[in-house]
Coordinates of C-alpha atoms and ligand atoms in Angstrom, one line a residue:
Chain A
X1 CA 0.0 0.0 0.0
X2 CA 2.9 2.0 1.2
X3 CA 4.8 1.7 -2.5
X4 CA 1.1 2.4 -4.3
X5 CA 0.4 5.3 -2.4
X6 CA 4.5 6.6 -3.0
X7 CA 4.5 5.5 -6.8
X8 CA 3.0 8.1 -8.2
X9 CA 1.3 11.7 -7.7
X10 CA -2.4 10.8 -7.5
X11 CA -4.6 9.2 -5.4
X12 CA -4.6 5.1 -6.3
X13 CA -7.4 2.9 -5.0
X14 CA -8.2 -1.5 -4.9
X15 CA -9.4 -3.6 -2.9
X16 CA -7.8 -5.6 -0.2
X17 CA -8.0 -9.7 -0.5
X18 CA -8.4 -11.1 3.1
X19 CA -7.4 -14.2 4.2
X20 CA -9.8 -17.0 4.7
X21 CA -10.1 -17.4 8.1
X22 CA -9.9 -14.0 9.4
X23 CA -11.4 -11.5 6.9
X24 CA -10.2 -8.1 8.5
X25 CA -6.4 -9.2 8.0
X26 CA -5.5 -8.2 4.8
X27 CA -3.1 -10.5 2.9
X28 CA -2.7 -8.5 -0.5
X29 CA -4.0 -5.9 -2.1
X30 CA -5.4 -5.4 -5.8
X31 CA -5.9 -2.6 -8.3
X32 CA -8.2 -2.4 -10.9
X33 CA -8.1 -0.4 -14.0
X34 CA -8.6 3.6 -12.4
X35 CA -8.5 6.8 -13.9
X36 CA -7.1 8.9 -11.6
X37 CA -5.9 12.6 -10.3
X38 CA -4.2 14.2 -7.0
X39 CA -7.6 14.6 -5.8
X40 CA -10.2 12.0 -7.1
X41 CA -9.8 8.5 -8.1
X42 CA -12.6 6.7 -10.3
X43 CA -12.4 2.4 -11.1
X44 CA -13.4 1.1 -14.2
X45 CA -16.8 -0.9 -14.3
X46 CA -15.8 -3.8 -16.7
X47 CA -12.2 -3.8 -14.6
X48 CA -14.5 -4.6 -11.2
X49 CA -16.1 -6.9 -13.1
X50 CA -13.3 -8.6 -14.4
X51 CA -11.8 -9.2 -10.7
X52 CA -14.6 -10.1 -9.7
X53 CA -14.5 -13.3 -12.1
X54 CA -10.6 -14.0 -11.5
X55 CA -11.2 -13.7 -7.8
X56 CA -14.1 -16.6 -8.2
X57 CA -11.8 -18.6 -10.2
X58 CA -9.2 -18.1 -7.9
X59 CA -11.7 -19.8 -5.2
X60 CA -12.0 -16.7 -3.1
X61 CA -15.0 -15.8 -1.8
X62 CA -16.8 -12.2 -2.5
X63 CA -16.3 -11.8 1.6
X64 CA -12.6 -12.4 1.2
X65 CA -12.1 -9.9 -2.5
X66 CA -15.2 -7.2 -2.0
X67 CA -15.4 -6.2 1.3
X68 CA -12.5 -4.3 1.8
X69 CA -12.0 -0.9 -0.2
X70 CA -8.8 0.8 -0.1
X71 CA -7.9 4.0 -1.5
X72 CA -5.2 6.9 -0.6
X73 CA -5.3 10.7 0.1
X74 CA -2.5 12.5 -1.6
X75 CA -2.8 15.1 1.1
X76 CA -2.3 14.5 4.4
X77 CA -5.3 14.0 5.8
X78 CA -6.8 10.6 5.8
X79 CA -10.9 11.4 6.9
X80 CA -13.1 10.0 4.0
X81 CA -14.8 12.9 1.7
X82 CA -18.6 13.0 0.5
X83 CA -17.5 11.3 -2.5
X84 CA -15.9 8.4 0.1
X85 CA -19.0 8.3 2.3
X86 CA -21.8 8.3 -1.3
X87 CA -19.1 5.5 -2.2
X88 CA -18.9 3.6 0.8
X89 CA -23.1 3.6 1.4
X90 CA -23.7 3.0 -1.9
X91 CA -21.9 0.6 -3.4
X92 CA -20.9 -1.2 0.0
X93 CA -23.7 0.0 2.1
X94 CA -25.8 -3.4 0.2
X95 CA -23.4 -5.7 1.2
X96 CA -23.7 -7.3 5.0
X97 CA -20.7 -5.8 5.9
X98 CA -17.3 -3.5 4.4
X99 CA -14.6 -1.8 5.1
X100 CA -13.3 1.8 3.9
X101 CA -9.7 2.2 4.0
X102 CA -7.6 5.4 3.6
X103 CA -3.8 6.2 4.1
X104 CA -2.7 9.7 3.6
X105 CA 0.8 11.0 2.5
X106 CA 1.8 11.6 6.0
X107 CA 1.5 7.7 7.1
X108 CA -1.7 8.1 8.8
X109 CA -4.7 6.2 7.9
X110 CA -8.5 5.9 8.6
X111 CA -10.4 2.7 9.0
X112 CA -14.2 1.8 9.1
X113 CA -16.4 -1.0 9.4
X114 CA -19.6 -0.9 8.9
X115 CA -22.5 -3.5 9.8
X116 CA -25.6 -3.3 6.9
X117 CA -27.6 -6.0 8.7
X118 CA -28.1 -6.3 12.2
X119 CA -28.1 -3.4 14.5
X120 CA -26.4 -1.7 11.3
X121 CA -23.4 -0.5 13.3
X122 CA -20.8 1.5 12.4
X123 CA -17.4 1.6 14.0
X124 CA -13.8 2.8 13.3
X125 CA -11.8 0.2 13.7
X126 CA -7.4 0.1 14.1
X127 CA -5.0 -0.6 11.9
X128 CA -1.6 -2.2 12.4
X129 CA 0.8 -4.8 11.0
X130 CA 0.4 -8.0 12.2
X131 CA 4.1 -9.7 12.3
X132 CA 2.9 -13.5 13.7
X133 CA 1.7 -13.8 10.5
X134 CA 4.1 -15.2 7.7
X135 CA 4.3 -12.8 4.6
X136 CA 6.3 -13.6 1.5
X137 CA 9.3 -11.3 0.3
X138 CA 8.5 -7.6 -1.1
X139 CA 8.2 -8.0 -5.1
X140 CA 8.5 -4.1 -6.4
X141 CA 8.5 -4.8 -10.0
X142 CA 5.1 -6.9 -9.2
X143 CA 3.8 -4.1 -7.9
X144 CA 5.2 -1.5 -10.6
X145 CA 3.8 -3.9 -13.1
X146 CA 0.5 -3.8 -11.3
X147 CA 0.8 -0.1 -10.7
X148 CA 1.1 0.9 -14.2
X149 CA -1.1 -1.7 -16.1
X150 CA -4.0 -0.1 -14.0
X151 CA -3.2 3.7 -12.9
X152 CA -4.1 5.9 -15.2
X153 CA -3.2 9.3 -14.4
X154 CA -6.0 11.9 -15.4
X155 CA -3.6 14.5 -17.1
X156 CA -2.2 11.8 -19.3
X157 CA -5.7 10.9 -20.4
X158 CA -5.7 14.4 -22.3
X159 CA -2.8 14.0 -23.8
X160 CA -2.3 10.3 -24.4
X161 CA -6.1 10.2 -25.1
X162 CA -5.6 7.0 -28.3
X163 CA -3.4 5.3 -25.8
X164 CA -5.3 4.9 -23.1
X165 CA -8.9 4.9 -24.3
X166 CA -9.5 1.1 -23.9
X167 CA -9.6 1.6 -20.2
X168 CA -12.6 3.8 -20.3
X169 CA -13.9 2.2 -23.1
X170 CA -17.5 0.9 -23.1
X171 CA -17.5 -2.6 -21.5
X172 CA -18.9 -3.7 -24.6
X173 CA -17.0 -5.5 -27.2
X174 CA -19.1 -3.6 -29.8
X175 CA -21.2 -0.6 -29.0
X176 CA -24.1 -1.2 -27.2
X177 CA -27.2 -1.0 -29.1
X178 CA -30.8 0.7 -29.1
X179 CA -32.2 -2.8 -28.6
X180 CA -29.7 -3.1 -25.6
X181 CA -30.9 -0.1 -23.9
X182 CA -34.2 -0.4 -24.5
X183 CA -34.3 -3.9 -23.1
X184 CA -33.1 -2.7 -19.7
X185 CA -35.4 0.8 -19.8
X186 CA -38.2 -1.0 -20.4
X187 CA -37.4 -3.7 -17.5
X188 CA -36.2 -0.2 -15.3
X189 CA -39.7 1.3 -15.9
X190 CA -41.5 -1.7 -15.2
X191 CA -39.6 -2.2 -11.9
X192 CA -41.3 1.7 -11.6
X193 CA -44.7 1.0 -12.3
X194 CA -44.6 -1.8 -9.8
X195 CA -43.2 -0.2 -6.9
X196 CA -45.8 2.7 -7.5
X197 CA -48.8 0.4 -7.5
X198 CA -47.3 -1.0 -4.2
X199 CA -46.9 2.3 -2.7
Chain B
X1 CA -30.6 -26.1 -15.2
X2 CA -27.2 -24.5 -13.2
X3 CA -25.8 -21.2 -13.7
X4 CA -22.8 -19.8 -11.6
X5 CA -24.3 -16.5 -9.8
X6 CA -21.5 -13.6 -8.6
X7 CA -22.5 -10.7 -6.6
X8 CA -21.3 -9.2 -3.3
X9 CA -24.9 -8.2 -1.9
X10 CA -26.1 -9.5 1.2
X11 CA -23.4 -12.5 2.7
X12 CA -22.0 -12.3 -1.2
X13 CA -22.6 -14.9 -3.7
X14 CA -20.1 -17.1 -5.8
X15 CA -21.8 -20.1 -6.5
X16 CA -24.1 -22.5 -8.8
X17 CA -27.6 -22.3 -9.1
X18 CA -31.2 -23.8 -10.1
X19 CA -33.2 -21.9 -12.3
X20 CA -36.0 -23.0 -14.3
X21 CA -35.4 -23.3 -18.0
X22 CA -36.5 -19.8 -19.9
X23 CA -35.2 -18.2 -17.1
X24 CA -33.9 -14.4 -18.2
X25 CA -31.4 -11.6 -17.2
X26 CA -33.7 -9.9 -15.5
X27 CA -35.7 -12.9 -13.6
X28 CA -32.5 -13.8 -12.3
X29 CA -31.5 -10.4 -11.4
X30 CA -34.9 -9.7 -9.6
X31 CA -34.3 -13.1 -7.8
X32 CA -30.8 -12.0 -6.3
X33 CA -31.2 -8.5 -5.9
X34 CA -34.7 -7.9 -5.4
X35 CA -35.6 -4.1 -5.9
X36 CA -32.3 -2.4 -6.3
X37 CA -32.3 -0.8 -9.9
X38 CA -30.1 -2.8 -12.6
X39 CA -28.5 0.5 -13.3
X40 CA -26.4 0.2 -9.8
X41 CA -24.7 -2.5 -11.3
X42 CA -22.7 -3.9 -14.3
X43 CA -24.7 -7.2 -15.4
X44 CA -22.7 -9.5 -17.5
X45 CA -23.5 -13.1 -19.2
X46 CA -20.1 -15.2 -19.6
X47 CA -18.3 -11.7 -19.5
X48 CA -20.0 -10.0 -21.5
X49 CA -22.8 -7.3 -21.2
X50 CA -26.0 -8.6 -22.1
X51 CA -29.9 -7.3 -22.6
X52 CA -32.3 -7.6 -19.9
X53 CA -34.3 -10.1 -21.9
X54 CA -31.5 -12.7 -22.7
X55 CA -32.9 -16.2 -21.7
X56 CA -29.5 -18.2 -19.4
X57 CA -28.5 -21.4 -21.1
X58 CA -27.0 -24.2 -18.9
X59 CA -23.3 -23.3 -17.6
X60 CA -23.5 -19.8 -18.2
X61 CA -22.0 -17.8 -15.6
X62 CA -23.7 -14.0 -14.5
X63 CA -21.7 -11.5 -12.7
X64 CA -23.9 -8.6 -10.8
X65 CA -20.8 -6.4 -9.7
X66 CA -21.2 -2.8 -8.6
X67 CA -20.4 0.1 -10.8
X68 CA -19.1 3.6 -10.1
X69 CA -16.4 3.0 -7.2
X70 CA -15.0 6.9 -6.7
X71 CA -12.9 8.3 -3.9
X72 CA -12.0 11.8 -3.8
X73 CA -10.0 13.7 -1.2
X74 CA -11.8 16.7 -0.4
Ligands
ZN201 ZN1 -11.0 9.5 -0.3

């Protein structure tokens, strides 16, 4: 996390992959493709998506690869912004529990977990490096490798713009069609009509 | 017939399942995540995007993950 966060200038987010029989300690962690700046860091939908399935074929469990979502502050202040908090309840608020992780320039870092079923608690939680555990050697030109097949740093969008397009491409391997997005509008409206009729 | 089902709602979901032959996209969907709207999510068939209407064939694996994943700093 510590060579991610130093690598470049921008913020650089993943998620952490826990280990299978204690899912807060975090064993490794994973980028996806990300467009990001100093101050804002976006992932790429058909890049989730795509961990998602080499996580499953990897025999991980979505507890062990989903839960977890890391991300750095350039600055030095780790406490989560809107955009964290519209992140964290949105996408991980459905989930029956997650983690927000953030680690600022200055070393400092910022942990919550929160609860979505239950009592629905919410609770910072610390963080620290647990040395019982075994950990393989260091492997910086993994993580450089990693680093730069996935962090995309928004200035070089504008100018690089041909090279870097397939990363915000449209997760389609052709462009999606009327017939495509009129197939899920119509199921979308449907959904609408019913919940009014039950309201 | 079986179809693998991914998504990371609820306790999360990696796993085979029975659905009735005819069964569609959106069936399924509705089945899994109830009354969250599709948009939320990126909906793949086999890895690749697919209508709302497509009828599942035996083996095919669907992936519900969840789209726009932003952090900012301020
Ligand atoms: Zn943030």
């Amino acid at each position: 996390m510590l060579f991610l966060r130093d690598y470049g200038d921008t913020e650089v987010g993943g998620f952490g992959i826990a280990a299978s029989d204690d899912l807060l300690f975090v064993e490794d962690i994973q980028l996806v493709k990300q467009v990001c700046s100093w101050a804002h860091v976006a992932f790429d939908d058909e890049s989730v998506a795509d961990f998602f399935d080499r996580q499953v074929d990897a025999e991980r469990r979505p507890e062990q690869f989903a839960r977890i979502w890391v991300h750095t502050h350039p600055g030095d202040c780790p406490r989560p912004s809107m955009t964290d908090e519209e992140t964290f309840e949105r996408v991980f608020g459905r989930a029956d529990w997650a983690v927000m992780f953030i680690l600022d320039c200055e070393g400092q870092s910022y942990a919550r977990l929160r609860f979505n079923v239950g009592p629905c608690a919410e609770v910072e939680i610390p963080v620290g490096v647990d040395y019982s555990r075994p950990f393989s050697a260091t492997e910086p030109d993994t993580w450089e490798q990693e680093y730069l097949a996935n962090v995309h740093a928004e200035q070089l969008r504008r100018g690089m713009a041909s090279t870097l397009e397939p990363v915000l491409a449209s997760p389609f391997d052709e462009e999606p069609t009327d017939a495509w997005y009129e197939s899920w509008f119509d199921y979308a409206a449907e959904e609408e009509e019913a919940e009014e009729l039950i309201l | 017939m079986k179809i693998l089902v991914i998504n990371n709602d609820g306790g999360g979901f990696a796993d085979y399942v029975d659905v009735a032959d005819g069964t569609t996209v959106a069936q399924l969907f509705e089945r899994q995540i109830g009354s969250t709207k599709p948009s939320h999510y990126l909906i793949r068939v086999n890895r690749q995007p697919c209508p709302a209407d497509q009828v599942l064939c035996e083996g095919d694996r669907i992936s519900i993950t969840p789209t726009k994943i932003e952090g900012a700093n301020s």
